[in-house]
Coordinates of C-alpha atoms and ligand atoms in Angstrom, one line a residue:
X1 CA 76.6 154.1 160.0
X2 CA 75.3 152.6 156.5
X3 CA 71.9 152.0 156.9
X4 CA 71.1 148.3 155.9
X5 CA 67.7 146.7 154.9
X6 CA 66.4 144.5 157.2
X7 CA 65.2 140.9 156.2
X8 CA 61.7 141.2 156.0
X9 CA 62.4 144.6 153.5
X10 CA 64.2 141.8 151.6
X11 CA 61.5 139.0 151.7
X12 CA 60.3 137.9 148.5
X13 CA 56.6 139.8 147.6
X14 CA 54.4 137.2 145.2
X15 CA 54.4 138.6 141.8
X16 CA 51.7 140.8 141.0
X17 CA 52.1 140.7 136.9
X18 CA 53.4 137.3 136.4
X19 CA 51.8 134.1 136.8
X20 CA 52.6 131.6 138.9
X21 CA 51.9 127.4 138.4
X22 CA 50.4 124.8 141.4
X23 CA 54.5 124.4 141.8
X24 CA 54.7 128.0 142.9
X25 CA 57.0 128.9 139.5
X26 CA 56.6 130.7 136.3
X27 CA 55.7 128.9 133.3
X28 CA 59.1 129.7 131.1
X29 CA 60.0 126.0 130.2
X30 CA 60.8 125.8 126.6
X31 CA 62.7 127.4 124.3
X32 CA 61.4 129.4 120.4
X33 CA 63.1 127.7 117.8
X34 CA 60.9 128.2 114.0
X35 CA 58.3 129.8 115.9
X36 CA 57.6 126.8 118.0
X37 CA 58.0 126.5 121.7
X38 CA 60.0 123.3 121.7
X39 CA 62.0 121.7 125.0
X40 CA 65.7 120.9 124.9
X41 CA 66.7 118.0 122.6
X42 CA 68.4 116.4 125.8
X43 CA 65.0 116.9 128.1
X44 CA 67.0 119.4 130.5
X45 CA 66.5 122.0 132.0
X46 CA 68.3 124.4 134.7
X47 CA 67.1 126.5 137.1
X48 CA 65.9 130.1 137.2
X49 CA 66.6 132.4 140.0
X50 CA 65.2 135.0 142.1
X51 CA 68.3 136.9 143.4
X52 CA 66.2 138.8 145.8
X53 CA 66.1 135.4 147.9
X54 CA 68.2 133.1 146.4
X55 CA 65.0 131.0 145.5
X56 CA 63.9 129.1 141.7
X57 CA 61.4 131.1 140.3
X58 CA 61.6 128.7 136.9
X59 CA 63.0 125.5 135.2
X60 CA 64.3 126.7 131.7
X61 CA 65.1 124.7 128.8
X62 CA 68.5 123.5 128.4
X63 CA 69.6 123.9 125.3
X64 CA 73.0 122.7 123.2
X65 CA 74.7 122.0 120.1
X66 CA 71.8 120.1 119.1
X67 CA 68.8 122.9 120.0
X68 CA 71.6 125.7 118.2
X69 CA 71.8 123.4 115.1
X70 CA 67.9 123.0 114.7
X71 CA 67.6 127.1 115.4
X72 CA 70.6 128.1 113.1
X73 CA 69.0 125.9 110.1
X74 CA 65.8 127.3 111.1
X75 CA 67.3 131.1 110.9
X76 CA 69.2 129.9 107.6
X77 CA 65.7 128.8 105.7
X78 CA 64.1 132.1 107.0
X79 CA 66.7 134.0 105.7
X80 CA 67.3 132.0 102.3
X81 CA 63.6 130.8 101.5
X82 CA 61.5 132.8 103.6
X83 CA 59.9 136.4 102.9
X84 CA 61.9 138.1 105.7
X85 CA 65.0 140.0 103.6
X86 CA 62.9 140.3 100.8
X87 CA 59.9 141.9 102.5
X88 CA 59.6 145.8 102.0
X89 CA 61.5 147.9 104.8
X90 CA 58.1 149.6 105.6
X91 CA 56.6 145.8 106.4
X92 CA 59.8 145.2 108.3
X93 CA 59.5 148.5 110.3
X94 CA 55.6 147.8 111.0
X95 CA 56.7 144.0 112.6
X96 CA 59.3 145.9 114.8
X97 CA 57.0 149.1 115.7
X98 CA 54.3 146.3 116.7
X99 CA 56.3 144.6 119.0
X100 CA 57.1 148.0 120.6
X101 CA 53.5 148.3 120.9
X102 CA 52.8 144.6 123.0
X103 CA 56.1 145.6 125.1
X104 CA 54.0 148.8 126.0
X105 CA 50.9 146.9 126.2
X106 CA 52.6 144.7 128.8
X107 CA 55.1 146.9 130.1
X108 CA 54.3 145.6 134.0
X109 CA 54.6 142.4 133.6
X110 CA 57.5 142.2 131.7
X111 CA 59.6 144.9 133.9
X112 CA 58.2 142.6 136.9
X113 CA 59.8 139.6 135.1
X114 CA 62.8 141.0 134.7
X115 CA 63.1 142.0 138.6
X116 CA 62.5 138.8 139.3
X117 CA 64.5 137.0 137.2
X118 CA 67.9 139.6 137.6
X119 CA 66.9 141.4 141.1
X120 CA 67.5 144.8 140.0
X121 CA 65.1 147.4 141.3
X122 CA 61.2 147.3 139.6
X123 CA 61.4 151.2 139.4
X124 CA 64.3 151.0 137.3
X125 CA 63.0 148.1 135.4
X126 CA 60.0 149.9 134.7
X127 CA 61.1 153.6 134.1
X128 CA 64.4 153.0 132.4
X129 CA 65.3 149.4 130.8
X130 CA 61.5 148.7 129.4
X131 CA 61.1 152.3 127.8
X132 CA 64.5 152.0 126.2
X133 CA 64.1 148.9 125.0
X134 CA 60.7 149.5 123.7
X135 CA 62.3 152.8 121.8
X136 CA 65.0 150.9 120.3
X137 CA 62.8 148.9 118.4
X138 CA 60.9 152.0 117.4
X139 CA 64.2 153.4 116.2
X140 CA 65.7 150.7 114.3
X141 CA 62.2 150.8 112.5
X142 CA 62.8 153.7 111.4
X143 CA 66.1 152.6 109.7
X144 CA 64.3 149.7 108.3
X145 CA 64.0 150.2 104.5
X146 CA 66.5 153.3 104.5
X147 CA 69.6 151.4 104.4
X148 CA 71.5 153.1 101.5
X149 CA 73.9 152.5 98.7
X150 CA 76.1 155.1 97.3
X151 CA 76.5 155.8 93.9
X152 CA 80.6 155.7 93.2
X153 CA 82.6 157.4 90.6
X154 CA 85.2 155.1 89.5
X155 CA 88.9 156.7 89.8
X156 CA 90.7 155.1 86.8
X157 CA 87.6 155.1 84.3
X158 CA 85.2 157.3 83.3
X159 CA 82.8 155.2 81.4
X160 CA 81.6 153.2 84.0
X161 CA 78.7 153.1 86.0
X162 CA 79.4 151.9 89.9
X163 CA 77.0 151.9 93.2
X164 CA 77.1 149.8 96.5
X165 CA 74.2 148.0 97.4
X166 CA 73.7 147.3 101.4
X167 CA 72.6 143.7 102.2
X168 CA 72.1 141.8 105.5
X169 CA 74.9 139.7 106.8
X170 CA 72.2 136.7 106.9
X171 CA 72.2 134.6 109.9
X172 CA 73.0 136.7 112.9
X173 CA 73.9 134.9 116.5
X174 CA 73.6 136.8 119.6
X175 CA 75.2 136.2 122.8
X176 CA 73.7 138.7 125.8
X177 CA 74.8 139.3 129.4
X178 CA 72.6 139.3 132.7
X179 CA 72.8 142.7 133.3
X180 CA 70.8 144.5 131.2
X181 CA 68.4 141.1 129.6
X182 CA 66.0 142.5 127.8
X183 CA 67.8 146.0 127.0
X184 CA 71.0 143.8 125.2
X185 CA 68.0 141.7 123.6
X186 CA 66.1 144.4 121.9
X187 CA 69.9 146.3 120.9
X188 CA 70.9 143.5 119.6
X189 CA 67.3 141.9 117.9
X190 CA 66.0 145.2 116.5
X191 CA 68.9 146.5 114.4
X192 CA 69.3 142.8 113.1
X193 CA 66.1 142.7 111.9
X194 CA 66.1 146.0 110.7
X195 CA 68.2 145.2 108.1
X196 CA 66.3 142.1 107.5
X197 CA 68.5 139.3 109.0
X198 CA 67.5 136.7 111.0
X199 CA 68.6 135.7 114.8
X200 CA 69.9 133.4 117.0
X201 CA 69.8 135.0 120.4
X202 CA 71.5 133.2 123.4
X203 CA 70.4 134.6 126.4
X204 CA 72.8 134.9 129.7
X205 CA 71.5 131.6 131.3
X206 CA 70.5 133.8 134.8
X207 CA 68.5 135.8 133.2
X208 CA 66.4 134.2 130.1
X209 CA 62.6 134.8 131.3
X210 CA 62.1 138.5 129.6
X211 CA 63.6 137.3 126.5
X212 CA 61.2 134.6 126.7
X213 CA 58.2 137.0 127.1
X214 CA 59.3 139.1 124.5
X215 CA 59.6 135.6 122.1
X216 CA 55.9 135.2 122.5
X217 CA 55.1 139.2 121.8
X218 CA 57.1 138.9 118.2
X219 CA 55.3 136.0 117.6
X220 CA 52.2 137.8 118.7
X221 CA 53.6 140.7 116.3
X222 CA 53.6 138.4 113.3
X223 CA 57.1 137.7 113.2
X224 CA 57.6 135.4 110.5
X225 CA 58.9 131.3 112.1
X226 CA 62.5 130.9 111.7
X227 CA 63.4 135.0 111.8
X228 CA 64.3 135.2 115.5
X229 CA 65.1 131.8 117.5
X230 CA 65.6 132.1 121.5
X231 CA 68.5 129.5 122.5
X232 CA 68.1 129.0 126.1
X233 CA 71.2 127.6 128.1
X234 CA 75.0 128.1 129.3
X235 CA 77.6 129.7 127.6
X236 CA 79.9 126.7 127.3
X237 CA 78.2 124.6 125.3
X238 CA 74.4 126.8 123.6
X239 CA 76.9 129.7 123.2
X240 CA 80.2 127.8 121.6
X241 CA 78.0 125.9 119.7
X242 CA 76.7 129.1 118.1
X243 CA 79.9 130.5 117.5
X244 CA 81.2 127.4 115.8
X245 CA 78.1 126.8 113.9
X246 CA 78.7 127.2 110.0
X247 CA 75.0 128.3 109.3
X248 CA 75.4 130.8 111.4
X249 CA 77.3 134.1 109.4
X250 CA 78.0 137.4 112.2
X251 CA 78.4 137.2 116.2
X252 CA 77.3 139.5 118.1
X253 CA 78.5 139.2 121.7
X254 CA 77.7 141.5 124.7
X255 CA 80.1 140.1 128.2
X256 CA 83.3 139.4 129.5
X257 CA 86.6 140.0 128.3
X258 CA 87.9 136.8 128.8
X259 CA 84.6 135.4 126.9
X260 CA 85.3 137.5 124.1
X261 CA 88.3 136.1 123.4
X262 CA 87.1 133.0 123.2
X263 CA 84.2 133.6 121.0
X264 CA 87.0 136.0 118.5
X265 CA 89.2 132.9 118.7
X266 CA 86.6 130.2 117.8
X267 CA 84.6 132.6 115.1
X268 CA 88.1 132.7 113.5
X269 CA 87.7 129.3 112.2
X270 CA 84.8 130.0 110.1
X271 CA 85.6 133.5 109.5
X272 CA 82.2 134.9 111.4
X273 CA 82.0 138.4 111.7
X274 CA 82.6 139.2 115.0
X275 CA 81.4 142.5 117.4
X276 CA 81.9 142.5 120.8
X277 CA 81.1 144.5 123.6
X278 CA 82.8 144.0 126.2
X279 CA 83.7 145.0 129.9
X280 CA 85.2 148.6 131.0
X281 CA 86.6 150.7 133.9
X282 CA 85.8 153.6 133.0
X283 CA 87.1 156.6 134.9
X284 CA 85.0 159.5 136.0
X285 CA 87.2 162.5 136.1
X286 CA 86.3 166.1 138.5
X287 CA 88.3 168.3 138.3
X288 CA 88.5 171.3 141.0
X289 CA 86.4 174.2 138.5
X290 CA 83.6 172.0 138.3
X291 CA 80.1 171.8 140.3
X292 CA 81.3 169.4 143.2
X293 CA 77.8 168.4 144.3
X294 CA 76.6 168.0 141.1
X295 CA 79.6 165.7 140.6
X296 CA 79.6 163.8 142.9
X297 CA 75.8 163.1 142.5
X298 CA 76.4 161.4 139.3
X299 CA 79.9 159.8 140.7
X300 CA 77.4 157.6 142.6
X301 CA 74.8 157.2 140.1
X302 CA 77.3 156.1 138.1
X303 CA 78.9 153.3 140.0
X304 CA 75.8 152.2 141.6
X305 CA 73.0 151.7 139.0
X306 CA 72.0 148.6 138.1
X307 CA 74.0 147.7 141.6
X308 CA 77.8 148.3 139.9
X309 CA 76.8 145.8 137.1
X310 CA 77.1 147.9 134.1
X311 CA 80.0 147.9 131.4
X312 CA 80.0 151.7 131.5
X313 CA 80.4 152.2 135.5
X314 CA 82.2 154.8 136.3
X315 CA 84.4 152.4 138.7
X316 CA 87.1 155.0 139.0
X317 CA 86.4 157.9 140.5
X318 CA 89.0 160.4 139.9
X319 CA 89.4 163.7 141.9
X320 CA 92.4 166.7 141.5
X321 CA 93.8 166.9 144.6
X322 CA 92.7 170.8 145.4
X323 CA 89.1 169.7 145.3
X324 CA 89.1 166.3 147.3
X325 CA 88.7 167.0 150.6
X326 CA 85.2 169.1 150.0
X327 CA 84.3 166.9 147.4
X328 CA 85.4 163.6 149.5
X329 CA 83.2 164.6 152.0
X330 CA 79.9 165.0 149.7
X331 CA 80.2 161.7 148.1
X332 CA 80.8 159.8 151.2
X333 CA 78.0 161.1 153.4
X334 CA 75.8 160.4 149.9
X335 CA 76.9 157.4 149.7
X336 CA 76.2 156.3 153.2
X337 CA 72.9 157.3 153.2
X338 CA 72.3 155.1 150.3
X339 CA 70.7 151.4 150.6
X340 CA 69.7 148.5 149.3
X341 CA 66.0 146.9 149.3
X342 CA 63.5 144.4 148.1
X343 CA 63.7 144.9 144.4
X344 CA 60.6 144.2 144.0
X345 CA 59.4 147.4 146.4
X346 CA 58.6 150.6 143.9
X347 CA 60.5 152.9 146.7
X348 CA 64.3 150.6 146.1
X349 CA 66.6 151.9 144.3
X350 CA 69.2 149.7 144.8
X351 CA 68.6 146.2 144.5
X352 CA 69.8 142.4 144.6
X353 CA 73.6 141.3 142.5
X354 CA 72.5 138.6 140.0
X355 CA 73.8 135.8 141.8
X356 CA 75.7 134.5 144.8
X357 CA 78.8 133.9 142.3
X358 CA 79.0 137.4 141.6
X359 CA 78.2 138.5 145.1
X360 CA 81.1 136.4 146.1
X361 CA 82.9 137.5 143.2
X362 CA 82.3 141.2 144.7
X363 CA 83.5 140.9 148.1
X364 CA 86.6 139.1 146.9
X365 CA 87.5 142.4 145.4
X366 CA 86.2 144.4 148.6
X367 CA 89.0 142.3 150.7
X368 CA 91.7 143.0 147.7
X369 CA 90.9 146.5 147.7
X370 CA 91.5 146.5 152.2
X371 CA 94.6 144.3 151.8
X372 CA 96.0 146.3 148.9
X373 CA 95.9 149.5 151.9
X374 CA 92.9 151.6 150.0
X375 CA 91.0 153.3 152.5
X376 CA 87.4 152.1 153.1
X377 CA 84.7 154.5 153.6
X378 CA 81.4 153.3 152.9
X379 CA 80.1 149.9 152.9
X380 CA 82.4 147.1 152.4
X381 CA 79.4 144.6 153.7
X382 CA 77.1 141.7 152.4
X383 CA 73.6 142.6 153.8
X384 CA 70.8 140.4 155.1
X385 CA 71.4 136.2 154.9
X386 CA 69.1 136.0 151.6
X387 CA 69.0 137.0 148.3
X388 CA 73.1 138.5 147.1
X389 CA 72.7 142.5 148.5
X390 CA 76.1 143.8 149.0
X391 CA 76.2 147.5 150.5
X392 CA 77.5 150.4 148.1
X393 CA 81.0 150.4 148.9
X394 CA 83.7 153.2 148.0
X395 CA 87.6 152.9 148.6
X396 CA 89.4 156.0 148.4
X397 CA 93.2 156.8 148.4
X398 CA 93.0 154.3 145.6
X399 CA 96.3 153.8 143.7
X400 CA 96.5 153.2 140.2
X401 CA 97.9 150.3 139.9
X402 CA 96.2 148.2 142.4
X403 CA 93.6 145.6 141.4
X404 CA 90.0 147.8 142.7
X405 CA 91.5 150.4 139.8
X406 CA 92.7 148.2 137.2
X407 CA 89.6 144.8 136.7
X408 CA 86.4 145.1 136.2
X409 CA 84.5 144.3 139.7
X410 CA 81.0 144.7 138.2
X411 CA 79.6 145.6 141.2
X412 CA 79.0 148.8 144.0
X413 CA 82.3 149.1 144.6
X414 CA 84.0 152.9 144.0
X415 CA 87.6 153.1 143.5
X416 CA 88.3 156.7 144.3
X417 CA 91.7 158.2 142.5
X418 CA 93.5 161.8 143.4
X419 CA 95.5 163.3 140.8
X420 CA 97.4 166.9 140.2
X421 CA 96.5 168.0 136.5
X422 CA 95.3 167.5 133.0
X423 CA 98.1 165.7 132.2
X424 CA 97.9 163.5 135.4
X425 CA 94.4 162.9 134.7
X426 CA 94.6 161.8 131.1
X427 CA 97.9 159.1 132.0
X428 CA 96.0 157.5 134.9
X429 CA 92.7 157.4 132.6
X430 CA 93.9 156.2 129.7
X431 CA 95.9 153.4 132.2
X432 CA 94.3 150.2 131.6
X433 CA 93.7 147.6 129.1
X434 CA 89.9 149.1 128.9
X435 CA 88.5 151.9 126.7
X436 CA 84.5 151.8 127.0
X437 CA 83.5 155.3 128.6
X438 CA 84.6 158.1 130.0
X439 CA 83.5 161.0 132.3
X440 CA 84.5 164.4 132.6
X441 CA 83.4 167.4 135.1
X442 CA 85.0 171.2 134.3
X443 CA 83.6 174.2 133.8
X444 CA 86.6 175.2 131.9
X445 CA 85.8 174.1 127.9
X446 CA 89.0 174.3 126.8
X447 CA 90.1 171.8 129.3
X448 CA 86.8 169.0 128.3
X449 CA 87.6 169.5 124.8
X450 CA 91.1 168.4 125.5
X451 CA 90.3 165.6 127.2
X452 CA 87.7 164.0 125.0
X453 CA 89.5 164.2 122.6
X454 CA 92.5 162.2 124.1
X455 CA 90.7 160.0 126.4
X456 CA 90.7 156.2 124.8
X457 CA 87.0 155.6 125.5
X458 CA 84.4 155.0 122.7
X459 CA 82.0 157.5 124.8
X460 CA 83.4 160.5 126.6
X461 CA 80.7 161.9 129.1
X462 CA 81.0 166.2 129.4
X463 CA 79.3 167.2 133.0
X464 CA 77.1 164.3 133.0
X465 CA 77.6 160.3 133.2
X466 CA 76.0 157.6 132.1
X467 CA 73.6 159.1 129.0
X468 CA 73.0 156.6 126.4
X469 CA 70.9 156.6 123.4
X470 CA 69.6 154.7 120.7
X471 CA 70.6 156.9 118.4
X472 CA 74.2 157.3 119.3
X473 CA 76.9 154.8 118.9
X474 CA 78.2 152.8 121.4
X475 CA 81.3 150.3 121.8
X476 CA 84.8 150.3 123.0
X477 CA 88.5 151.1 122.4
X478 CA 91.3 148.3 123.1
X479 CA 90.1 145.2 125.3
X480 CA 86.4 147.1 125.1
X481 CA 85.6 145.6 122.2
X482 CA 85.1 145.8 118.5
X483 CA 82.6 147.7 116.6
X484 CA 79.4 149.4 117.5
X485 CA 76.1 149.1 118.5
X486 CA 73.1 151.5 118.7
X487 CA 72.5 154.7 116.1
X488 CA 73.7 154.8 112.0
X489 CA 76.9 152.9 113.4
X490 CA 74.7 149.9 113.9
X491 CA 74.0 149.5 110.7
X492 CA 77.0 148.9 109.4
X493 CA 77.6 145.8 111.8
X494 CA 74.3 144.1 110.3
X495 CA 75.0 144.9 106.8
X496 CA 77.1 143.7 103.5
X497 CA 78.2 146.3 101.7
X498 CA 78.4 145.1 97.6
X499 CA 79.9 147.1 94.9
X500 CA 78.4 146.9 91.3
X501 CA 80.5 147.7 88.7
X502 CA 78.6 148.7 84.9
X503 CA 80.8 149.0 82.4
X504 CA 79.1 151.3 79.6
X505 CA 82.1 151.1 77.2
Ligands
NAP601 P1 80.2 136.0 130.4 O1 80.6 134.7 130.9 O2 81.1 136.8 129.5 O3 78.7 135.9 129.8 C1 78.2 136.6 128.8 C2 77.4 135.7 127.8 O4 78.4 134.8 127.1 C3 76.5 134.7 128.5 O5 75.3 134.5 127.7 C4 77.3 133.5 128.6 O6 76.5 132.3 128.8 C5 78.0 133.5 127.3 N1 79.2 132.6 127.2 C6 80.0 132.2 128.3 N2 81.0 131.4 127.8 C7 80.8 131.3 126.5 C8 81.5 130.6 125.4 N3 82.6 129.9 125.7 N4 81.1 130.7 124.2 C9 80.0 131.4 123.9 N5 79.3 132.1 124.8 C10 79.7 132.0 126.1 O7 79.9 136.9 131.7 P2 79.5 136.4 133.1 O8 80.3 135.1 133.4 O9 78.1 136.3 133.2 O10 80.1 137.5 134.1 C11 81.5 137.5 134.4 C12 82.1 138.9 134.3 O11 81.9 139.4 133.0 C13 81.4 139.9 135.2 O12 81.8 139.9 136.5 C14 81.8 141.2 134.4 O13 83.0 141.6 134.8 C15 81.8 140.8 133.0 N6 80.5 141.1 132.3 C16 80.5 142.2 131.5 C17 79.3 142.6 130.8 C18 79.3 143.7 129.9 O14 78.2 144.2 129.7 N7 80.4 144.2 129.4 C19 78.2 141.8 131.0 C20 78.2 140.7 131.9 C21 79.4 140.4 132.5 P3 76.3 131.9 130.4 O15 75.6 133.0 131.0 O16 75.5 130.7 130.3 O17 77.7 131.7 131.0
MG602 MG1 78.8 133.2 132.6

């Protein structure tokens, strides 16, 4: 039997970090647009959610078209007028190395915040998207001021002198996604400014209260009005109006498929640059040679971090045949003893879905997977009445072609895949309209060579899953995305590159 939290685990503890108002909420109402804290042009405002209960926690400022033409002027006279691009890269990199100094200063509270504004667990919060975040601004301010030119030798004449220079795009608008907040915020913000740029950032409208916090720190920081504007507000109408806005010169877009589409379709009319990162189901391959326990250890961390709702989730879990049995029986007996808890209790490590939408979303893929004839054998189950906690759920005898192994569920929910060989496991991987990660567990380096290097994933995982870094590229092949984030690669995304031709003859 799963073991399942009870409802008082899952009761609602009064923040400890954060401040609350004589209303009982947090005080995240308005919205930084050149450096002021202003309210939505229309009044509005939405709610924000505690998933751990299903209760507002905040009333956020709706913004629109008219709050995203305000901010993108803003941004524009920042970037055209104010001392932002021109500034030296070492004052750039001491603004972003100072605002990974106030995250640190006010690491709790902000890793509470995001808890309680996305319901994943505080440990993780704390330990794992806080101190990456905070380290990806300290790495993009070390690229700050070393964004190179080359000198070029001209083919077809020799009397020439010719060099690139490396300029930022301008006006940068950035579209995140609930899962990680803060984490796509400071991948997205840091790089950007890096390369001196300024921002439009839209967070996703569940989760906007860490952005919010860290708005204040980079003003704190000395972060000149205008460089970096915080659009709260939904997709449809803050985020189009972004896309479609002329000031406004790159998107950068972390989400949905379908959403990135959109946003590729509608940049098209102005001719935006466009990077997107978009979903995944990336398999996790074991073959027979390799450590099973080990394995399947990081089969589950790697579909159940973050609760399932990660682009990179190793949704497919993919087994040879001649190991499944002994491996089958490790991961399910781990996977059973695993459960879900108040996220805002240190000891959880696996907490609330962001909403009921998604909870719903969740279990409506749960019954596909039953209907399609997959074999349940963990979880499958909403727990408690409150809050969105769905068990960690794992399907095997899984066929390929079925839904559970072919869309992104974003959530706990395993599809587990046998197959015969290399060959077997390569055609199956390399089977859906995704390419974001892959995993791959051998002992046998001949055979992990081989299939990184034929996988279609933009990171291939050798005996381990899940590793990311600031200083490594990251992005997808096919419907993954386009472009890269994190490491040199990000660079390129926020920069111009301008030849200069000297004639000396
Ligand atoms: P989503 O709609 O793609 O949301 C991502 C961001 O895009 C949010 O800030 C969203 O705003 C905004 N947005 C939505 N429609 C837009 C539009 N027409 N123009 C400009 N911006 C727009 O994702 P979701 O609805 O939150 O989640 C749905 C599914 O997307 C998930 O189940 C999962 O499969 C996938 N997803 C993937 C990732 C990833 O990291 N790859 C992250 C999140 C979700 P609003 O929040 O206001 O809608
Ligand atoms: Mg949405």
């Amino acid at each position: 039997m799963t073991e399942t939290a009870t409802n008082e685990q899952l009761a609602v503890a009064t923040p400890q970090k954060n401040q609350i108002n004589e209303h009982g909420l947090l005080r995240y109402g308005k919205m930084l647009i050149d450096g002021q804290w202003v309210d939505a042009a229309s009044g509005e405002t939405f709610e924000a959610i505690y998933p751990g209960t299903g209760k507002t926690i905040a009333h956020v400022a709706s913004g629109a078209a008219a709050d995203v033409d305000v901010a993108a002027q803003a941004a524009r006279r920042a970037f055209d007028n104010g001392p932002w691009p021109k500034m030296n890269g070492s004052e750039r990199a001491k603004l972003l190395w100072k605002i990974a100094d106030l995250m640190e200063q006010n690491i709790e509270e902000l890793a509470e915040l995001e808890t309680l504004n996305n319901g994943k667990p505080l440990l993780e919060s704390l330990r794992v998207d806080l101190p990456q975040s905070i380290a990806c601004f300290r790495y993009f301010a070390g690229w700050s001021g070393k964004v190179m030119g080359q000198t070029i030798e001209p083919e077809a004449r020799a009397n020439a002198i010719c060099y690139t220079l490396r300029e930022p795009v301008g006006v940068c608008g950035q579209i995140i996604p609930w899962n990680f907040p803060i984490q796509m915020a400071a991948w997205k913000i840091a790089p950007a400014l890096a390369c001196g740029n300024t921002v439009v950032i839209k967070p996703a409208e569940q989760t906007s209260l860490s952005i919010l916090r860290l708005g204040e720190l980079m003003m704190e920081a000395g972060v000149p009005n205008g460089v970096v504007n915080i659009v709260t507000g939904f997709g449809a109408t803050a985020g189009a109006a972004l896309v479609e806005h002329p000031e406004v010169d790159k998107i950068a877009f972390t989400g949905s498929v379908e959403v990135g589409k959109i946003i590729m379709r509608s940049a098209a009319n102005t001719l935006k640059k466009v990077t997107l990162e978009l979903g995944g189901k990336s398999p996790n391959i074991v073959f027979a040679d390799s450590n099973l326990e080990l394995a399947a250890k990081y089969a589950l961390s790697g579909i159940f971090f973050n609760q399932g709702q990660m682009c990179t989730a190793g949704s497919r879990i993919m087994i040879e045949r001649s190991a499944r049995d002994q491996f089958m029986e490790v991961l399910t007996s781990r996977a059973k003893k695993m459960t879900v808890g108040d996220p805002l209790n240190m000891k959880t490590r696996m907490g609330s879905l962001i909403s009921q939408e998604q909870m719903n979303r969740v279990l409506g893929y749960i019954e596909k997977g039953k209907q399609a004839g997959a074999a349940l054998v963990a979880g499958g189950e909403r727990v408690g009445s409150e809050g969105y906690f769905v068990q960690p759920t794992v399907f095997d005898e899984v066929q390929h072609e079925m839904e559970i192994a072919q869309e992104e569920i974003f959530g706990p929910v395993a599809s587990v895949i046998t197959f015969e060989d290399v060959n077997d496991a390569l055609r199956i991987a390399n089977g859906t309209r995704f390419g974001l990660a892959a995993g791959v567990w051998t002992n046998d380096i001949k055979k992990a060579l081989t299939f990184a290097k034929n996988v279609h994933a933009g990171t291939v995982w050798v005996n381990t899953y899940n590793m990311t870094d600031n200083a490594l590229p990251f992005g997808g092949y096919k419907e993954s995305g386009i472009g890269r984030e994190l490491g040199p690669a990000a660079l390129e995304m926020y920069t111009h590159t301008k030849t200069v031709w000297v004639e000396l003859g």
